XYZ file of N, CA, C and O in Angstrom:
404
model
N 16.542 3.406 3.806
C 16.205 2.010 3.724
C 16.964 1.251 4.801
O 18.181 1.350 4.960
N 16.139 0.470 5.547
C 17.244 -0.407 6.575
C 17.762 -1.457 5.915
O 17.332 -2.126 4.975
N 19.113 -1.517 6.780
C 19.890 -2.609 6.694
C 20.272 -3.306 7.702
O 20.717 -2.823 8.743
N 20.031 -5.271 7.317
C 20.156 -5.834 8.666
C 21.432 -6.221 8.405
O 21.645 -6.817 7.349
N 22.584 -5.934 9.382
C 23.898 -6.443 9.572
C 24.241 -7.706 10.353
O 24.027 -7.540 11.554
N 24.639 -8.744 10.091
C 24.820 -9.735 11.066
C 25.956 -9.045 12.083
O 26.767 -8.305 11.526
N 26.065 -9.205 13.356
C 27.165 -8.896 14.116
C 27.951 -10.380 15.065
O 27.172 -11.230 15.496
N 28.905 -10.490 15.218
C 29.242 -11.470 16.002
C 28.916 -10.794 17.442
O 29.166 -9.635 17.773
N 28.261 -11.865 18.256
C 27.770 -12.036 19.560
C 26.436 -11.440 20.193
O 25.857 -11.527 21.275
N 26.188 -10.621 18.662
C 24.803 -10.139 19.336
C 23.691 -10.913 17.694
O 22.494 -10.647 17.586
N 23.967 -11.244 17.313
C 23.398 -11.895 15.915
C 22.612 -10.313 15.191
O 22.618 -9.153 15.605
N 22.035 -10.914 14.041
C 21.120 -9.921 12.903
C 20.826 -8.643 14.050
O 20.205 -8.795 15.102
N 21.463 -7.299 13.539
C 20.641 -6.040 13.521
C 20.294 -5.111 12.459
O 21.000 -4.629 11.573
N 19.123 -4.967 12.715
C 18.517 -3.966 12.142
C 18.339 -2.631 11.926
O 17.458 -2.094 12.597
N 19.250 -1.648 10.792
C 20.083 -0.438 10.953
C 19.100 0.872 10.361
O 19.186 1.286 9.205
N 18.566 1.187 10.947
C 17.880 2.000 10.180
C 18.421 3.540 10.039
O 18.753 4.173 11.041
N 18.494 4.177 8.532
C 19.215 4.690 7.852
C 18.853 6.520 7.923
O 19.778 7.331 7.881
N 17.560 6.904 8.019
C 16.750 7.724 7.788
C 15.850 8.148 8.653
O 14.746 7.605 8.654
N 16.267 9.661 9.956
C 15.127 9.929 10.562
C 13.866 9.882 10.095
O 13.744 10.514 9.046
N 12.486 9.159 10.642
C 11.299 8.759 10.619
C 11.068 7.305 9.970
O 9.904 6.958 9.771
N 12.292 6.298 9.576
C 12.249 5.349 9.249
C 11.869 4.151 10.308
O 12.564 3.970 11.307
N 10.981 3.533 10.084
C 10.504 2.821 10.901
C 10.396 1.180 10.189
O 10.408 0.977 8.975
N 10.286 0.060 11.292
C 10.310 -1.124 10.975
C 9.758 -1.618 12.380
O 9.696 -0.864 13.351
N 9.344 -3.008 12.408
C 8.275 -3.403 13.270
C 8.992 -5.022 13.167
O 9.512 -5.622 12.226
N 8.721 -5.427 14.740
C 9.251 -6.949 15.311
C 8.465 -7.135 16.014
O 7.571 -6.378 16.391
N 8.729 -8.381 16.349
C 7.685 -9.155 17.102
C 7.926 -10.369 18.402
O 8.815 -11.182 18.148
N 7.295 -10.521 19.590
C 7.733 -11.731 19.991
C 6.816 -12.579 19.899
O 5.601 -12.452 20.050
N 7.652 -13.756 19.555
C 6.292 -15.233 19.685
C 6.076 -15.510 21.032
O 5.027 -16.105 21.282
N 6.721 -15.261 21.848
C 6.031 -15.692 23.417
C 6.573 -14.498 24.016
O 7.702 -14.400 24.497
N 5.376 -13.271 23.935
C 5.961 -12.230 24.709
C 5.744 -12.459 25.831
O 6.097 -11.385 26.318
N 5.293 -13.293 26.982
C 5.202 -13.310 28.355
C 3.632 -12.644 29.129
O 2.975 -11.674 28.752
N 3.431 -13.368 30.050
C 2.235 -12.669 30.636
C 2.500 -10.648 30.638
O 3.518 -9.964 30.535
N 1.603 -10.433 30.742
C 1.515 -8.854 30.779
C 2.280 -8.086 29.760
O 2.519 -6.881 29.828
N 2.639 -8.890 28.818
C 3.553 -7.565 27.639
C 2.197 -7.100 27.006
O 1.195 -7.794 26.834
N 2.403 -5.591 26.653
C 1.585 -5.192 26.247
C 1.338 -5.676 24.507
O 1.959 -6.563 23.923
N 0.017 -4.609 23.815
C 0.043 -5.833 22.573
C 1.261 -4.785 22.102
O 2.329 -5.398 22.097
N 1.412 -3.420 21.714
C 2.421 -2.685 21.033
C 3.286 -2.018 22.167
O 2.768 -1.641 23.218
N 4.577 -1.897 21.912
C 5.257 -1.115 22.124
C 6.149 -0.049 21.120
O 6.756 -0.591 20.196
N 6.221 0.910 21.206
C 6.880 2.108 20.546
C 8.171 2.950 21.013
O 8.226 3.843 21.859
N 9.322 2.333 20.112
C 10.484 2.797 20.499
C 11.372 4.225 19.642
O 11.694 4.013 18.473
N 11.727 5.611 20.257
C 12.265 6.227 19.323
C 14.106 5.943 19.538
O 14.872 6.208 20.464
N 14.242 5.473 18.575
C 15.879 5.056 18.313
C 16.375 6.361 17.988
O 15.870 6.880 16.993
N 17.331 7.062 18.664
C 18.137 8.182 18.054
C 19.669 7.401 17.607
O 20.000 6.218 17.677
N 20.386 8.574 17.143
C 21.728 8.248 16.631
C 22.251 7.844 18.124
O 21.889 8.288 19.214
N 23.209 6.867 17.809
C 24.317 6.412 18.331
C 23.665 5.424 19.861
O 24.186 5.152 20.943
N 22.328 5.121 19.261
C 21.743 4.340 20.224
C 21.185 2.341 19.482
O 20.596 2.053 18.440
N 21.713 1.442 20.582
C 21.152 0.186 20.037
C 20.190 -0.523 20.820
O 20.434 -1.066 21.897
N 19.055 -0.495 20.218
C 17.884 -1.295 21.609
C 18.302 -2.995 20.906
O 18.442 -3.513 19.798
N 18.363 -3.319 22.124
C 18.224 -5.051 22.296
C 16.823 -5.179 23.137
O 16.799 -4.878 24.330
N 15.852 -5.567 22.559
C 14.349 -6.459 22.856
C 14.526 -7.235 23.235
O 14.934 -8.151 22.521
N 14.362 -7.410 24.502
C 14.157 -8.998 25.140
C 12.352 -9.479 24.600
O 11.551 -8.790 23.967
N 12.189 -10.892 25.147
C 10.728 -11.085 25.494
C 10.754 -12.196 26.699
O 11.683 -12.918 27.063
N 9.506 -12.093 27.159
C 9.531 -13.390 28.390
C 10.621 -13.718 29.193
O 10.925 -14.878 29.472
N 11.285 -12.609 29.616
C 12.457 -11.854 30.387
C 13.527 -13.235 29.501
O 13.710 -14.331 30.032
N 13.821 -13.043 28.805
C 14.899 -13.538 27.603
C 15.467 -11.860 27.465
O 14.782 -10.839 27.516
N 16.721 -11.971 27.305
C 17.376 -10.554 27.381
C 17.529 -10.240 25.654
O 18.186 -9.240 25.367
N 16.885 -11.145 24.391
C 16.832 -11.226 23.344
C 15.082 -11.504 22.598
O 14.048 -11.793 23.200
N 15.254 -11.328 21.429
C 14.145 -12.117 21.021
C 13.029 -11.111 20.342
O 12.191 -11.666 19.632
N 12.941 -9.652 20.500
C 11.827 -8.501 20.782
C 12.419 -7.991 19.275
O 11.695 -7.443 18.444
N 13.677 -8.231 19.095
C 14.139 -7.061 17.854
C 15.538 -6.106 18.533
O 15.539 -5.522 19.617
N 16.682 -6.174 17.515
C 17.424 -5.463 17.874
C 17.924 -4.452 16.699
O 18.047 -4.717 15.503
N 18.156 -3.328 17.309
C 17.405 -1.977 16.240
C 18.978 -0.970 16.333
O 19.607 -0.919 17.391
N 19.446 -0.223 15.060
C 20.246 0.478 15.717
C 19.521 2.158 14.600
O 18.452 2.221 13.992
N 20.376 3.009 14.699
C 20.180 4.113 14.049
C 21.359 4.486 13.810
O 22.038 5.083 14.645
N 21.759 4.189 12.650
C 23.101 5.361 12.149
C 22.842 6.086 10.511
O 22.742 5.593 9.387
N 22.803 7.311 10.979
C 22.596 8.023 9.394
C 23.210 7.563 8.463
O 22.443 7.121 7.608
N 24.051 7.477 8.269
C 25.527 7.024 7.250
C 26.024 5.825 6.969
O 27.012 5.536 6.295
N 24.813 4.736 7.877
C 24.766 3.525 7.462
C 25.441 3.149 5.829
O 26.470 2.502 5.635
N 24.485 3.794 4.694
C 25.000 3.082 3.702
C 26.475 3.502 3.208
O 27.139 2.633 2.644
N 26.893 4.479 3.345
C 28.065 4.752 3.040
C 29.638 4.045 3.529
O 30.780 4.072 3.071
N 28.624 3.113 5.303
C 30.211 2.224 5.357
C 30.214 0.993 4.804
O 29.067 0.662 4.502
N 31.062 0.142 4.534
C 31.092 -1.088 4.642
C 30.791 -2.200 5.575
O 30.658 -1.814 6.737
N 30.656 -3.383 5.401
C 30.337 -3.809 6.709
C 31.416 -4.471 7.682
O 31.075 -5.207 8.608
N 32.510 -4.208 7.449
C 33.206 -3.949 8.749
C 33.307 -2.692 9.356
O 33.402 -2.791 10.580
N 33.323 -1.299 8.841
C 32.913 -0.478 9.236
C 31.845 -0.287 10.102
O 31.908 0.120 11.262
N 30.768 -0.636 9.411
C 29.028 -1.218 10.335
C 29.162 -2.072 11.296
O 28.288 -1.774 12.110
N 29.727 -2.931 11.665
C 29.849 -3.630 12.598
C 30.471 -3.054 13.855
O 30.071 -3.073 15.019
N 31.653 -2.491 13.256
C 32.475 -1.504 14.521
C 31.586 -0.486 14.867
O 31.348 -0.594 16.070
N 30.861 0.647 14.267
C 30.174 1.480 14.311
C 28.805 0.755 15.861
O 28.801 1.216 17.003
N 27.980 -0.236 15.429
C 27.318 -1.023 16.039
C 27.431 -1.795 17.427
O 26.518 -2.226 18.132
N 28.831 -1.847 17.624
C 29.464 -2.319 18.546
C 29.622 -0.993 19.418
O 29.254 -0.873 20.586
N 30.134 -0.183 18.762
C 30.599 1.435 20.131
C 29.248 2.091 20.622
O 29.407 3.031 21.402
N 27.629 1.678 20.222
C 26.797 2.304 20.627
C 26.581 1.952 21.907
O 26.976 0.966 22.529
N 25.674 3.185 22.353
C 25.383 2.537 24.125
C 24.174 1.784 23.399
O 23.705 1.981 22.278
N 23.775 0.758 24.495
C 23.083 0.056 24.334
C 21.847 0.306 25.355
O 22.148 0.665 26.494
N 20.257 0.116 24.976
C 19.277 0.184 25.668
C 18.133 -0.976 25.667
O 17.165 -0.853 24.917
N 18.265 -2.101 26.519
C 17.497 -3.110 26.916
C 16.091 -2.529 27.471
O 15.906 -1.398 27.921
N 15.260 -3.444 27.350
C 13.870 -3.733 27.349
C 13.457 -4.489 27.434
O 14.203 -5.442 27.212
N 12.062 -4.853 27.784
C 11.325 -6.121 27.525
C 10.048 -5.797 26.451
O 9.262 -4.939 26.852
N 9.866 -6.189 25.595
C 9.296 -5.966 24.371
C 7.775 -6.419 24.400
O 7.625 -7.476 25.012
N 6.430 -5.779 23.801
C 5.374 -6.016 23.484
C 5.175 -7.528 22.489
O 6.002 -8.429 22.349
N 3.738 -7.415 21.867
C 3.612 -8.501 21.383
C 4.012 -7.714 19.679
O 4.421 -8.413 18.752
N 3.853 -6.598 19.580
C 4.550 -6.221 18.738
C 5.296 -5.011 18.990
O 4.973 -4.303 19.943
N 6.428 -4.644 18.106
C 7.261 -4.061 18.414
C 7.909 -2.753 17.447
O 8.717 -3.045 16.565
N 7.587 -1.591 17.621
C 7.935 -0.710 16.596
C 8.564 0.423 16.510
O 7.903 1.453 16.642
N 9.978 0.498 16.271
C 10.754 0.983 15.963
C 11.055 2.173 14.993
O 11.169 2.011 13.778
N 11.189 3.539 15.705
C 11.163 4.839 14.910
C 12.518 5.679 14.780
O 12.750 6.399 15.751
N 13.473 5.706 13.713
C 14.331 6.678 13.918
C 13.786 8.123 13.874
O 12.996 8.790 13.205
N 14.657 8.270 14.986
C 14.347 10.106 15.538
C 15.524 10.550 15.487
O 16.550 9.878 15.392
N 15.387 12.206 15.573
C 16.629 13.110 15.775
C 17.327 12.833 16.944
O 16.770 12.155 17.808
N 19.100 13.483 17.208
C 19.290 13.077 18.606
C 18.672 14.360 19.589
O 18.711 14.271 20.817
């Protein structure tokens, strides 16, 4: 089941818990030429930040950690913070798949 964590400086992410767990975002002004879907596979220890309408935010920001529920959320937050991070520019919708690493 995902869980959205607030983080300081990057606001609400969305943690998803369970390879093949999926969840779906959206932009309200995705920009000329975004496509209508895009399809992202999130592995462990990876965080996509969605831009839209070259906004470096806005698309959905997604992380994958198995063991999500077992930390707390200062735990989750630190955890969230040490991932590499992978930017994009996001469709008009946006959908998000945990995968194996």
């Amino acid at each position: 089941m995902a869980i959205t964590v607030p983080v300081p400086t990057i606001g609400d992410v969305i943690v998803l818990t369970t390879v093949g767990e999926q969840v779906e975002s959206g932009c309200t002004f995705p920009g000329p030429g975004a496509p209508d879907v895009k399809n992202y596979d999130v592995a462990p220890g990876q965080l996509y930040i969605i831009g839209c309408n070259n906004f470096p935010i806005g698309g959905g920001t997604v992380a994958f950690i198995a063991d999500a529920e077992n930390l707390n959320l200062a735990q989750l937050i630190t955890a969230i913070l040490e991932l590499a991070v992978v930017q994009d520019m996001g469709g008009r919708r946006n959908i998000f798949t945990a995968v194996e690493g």
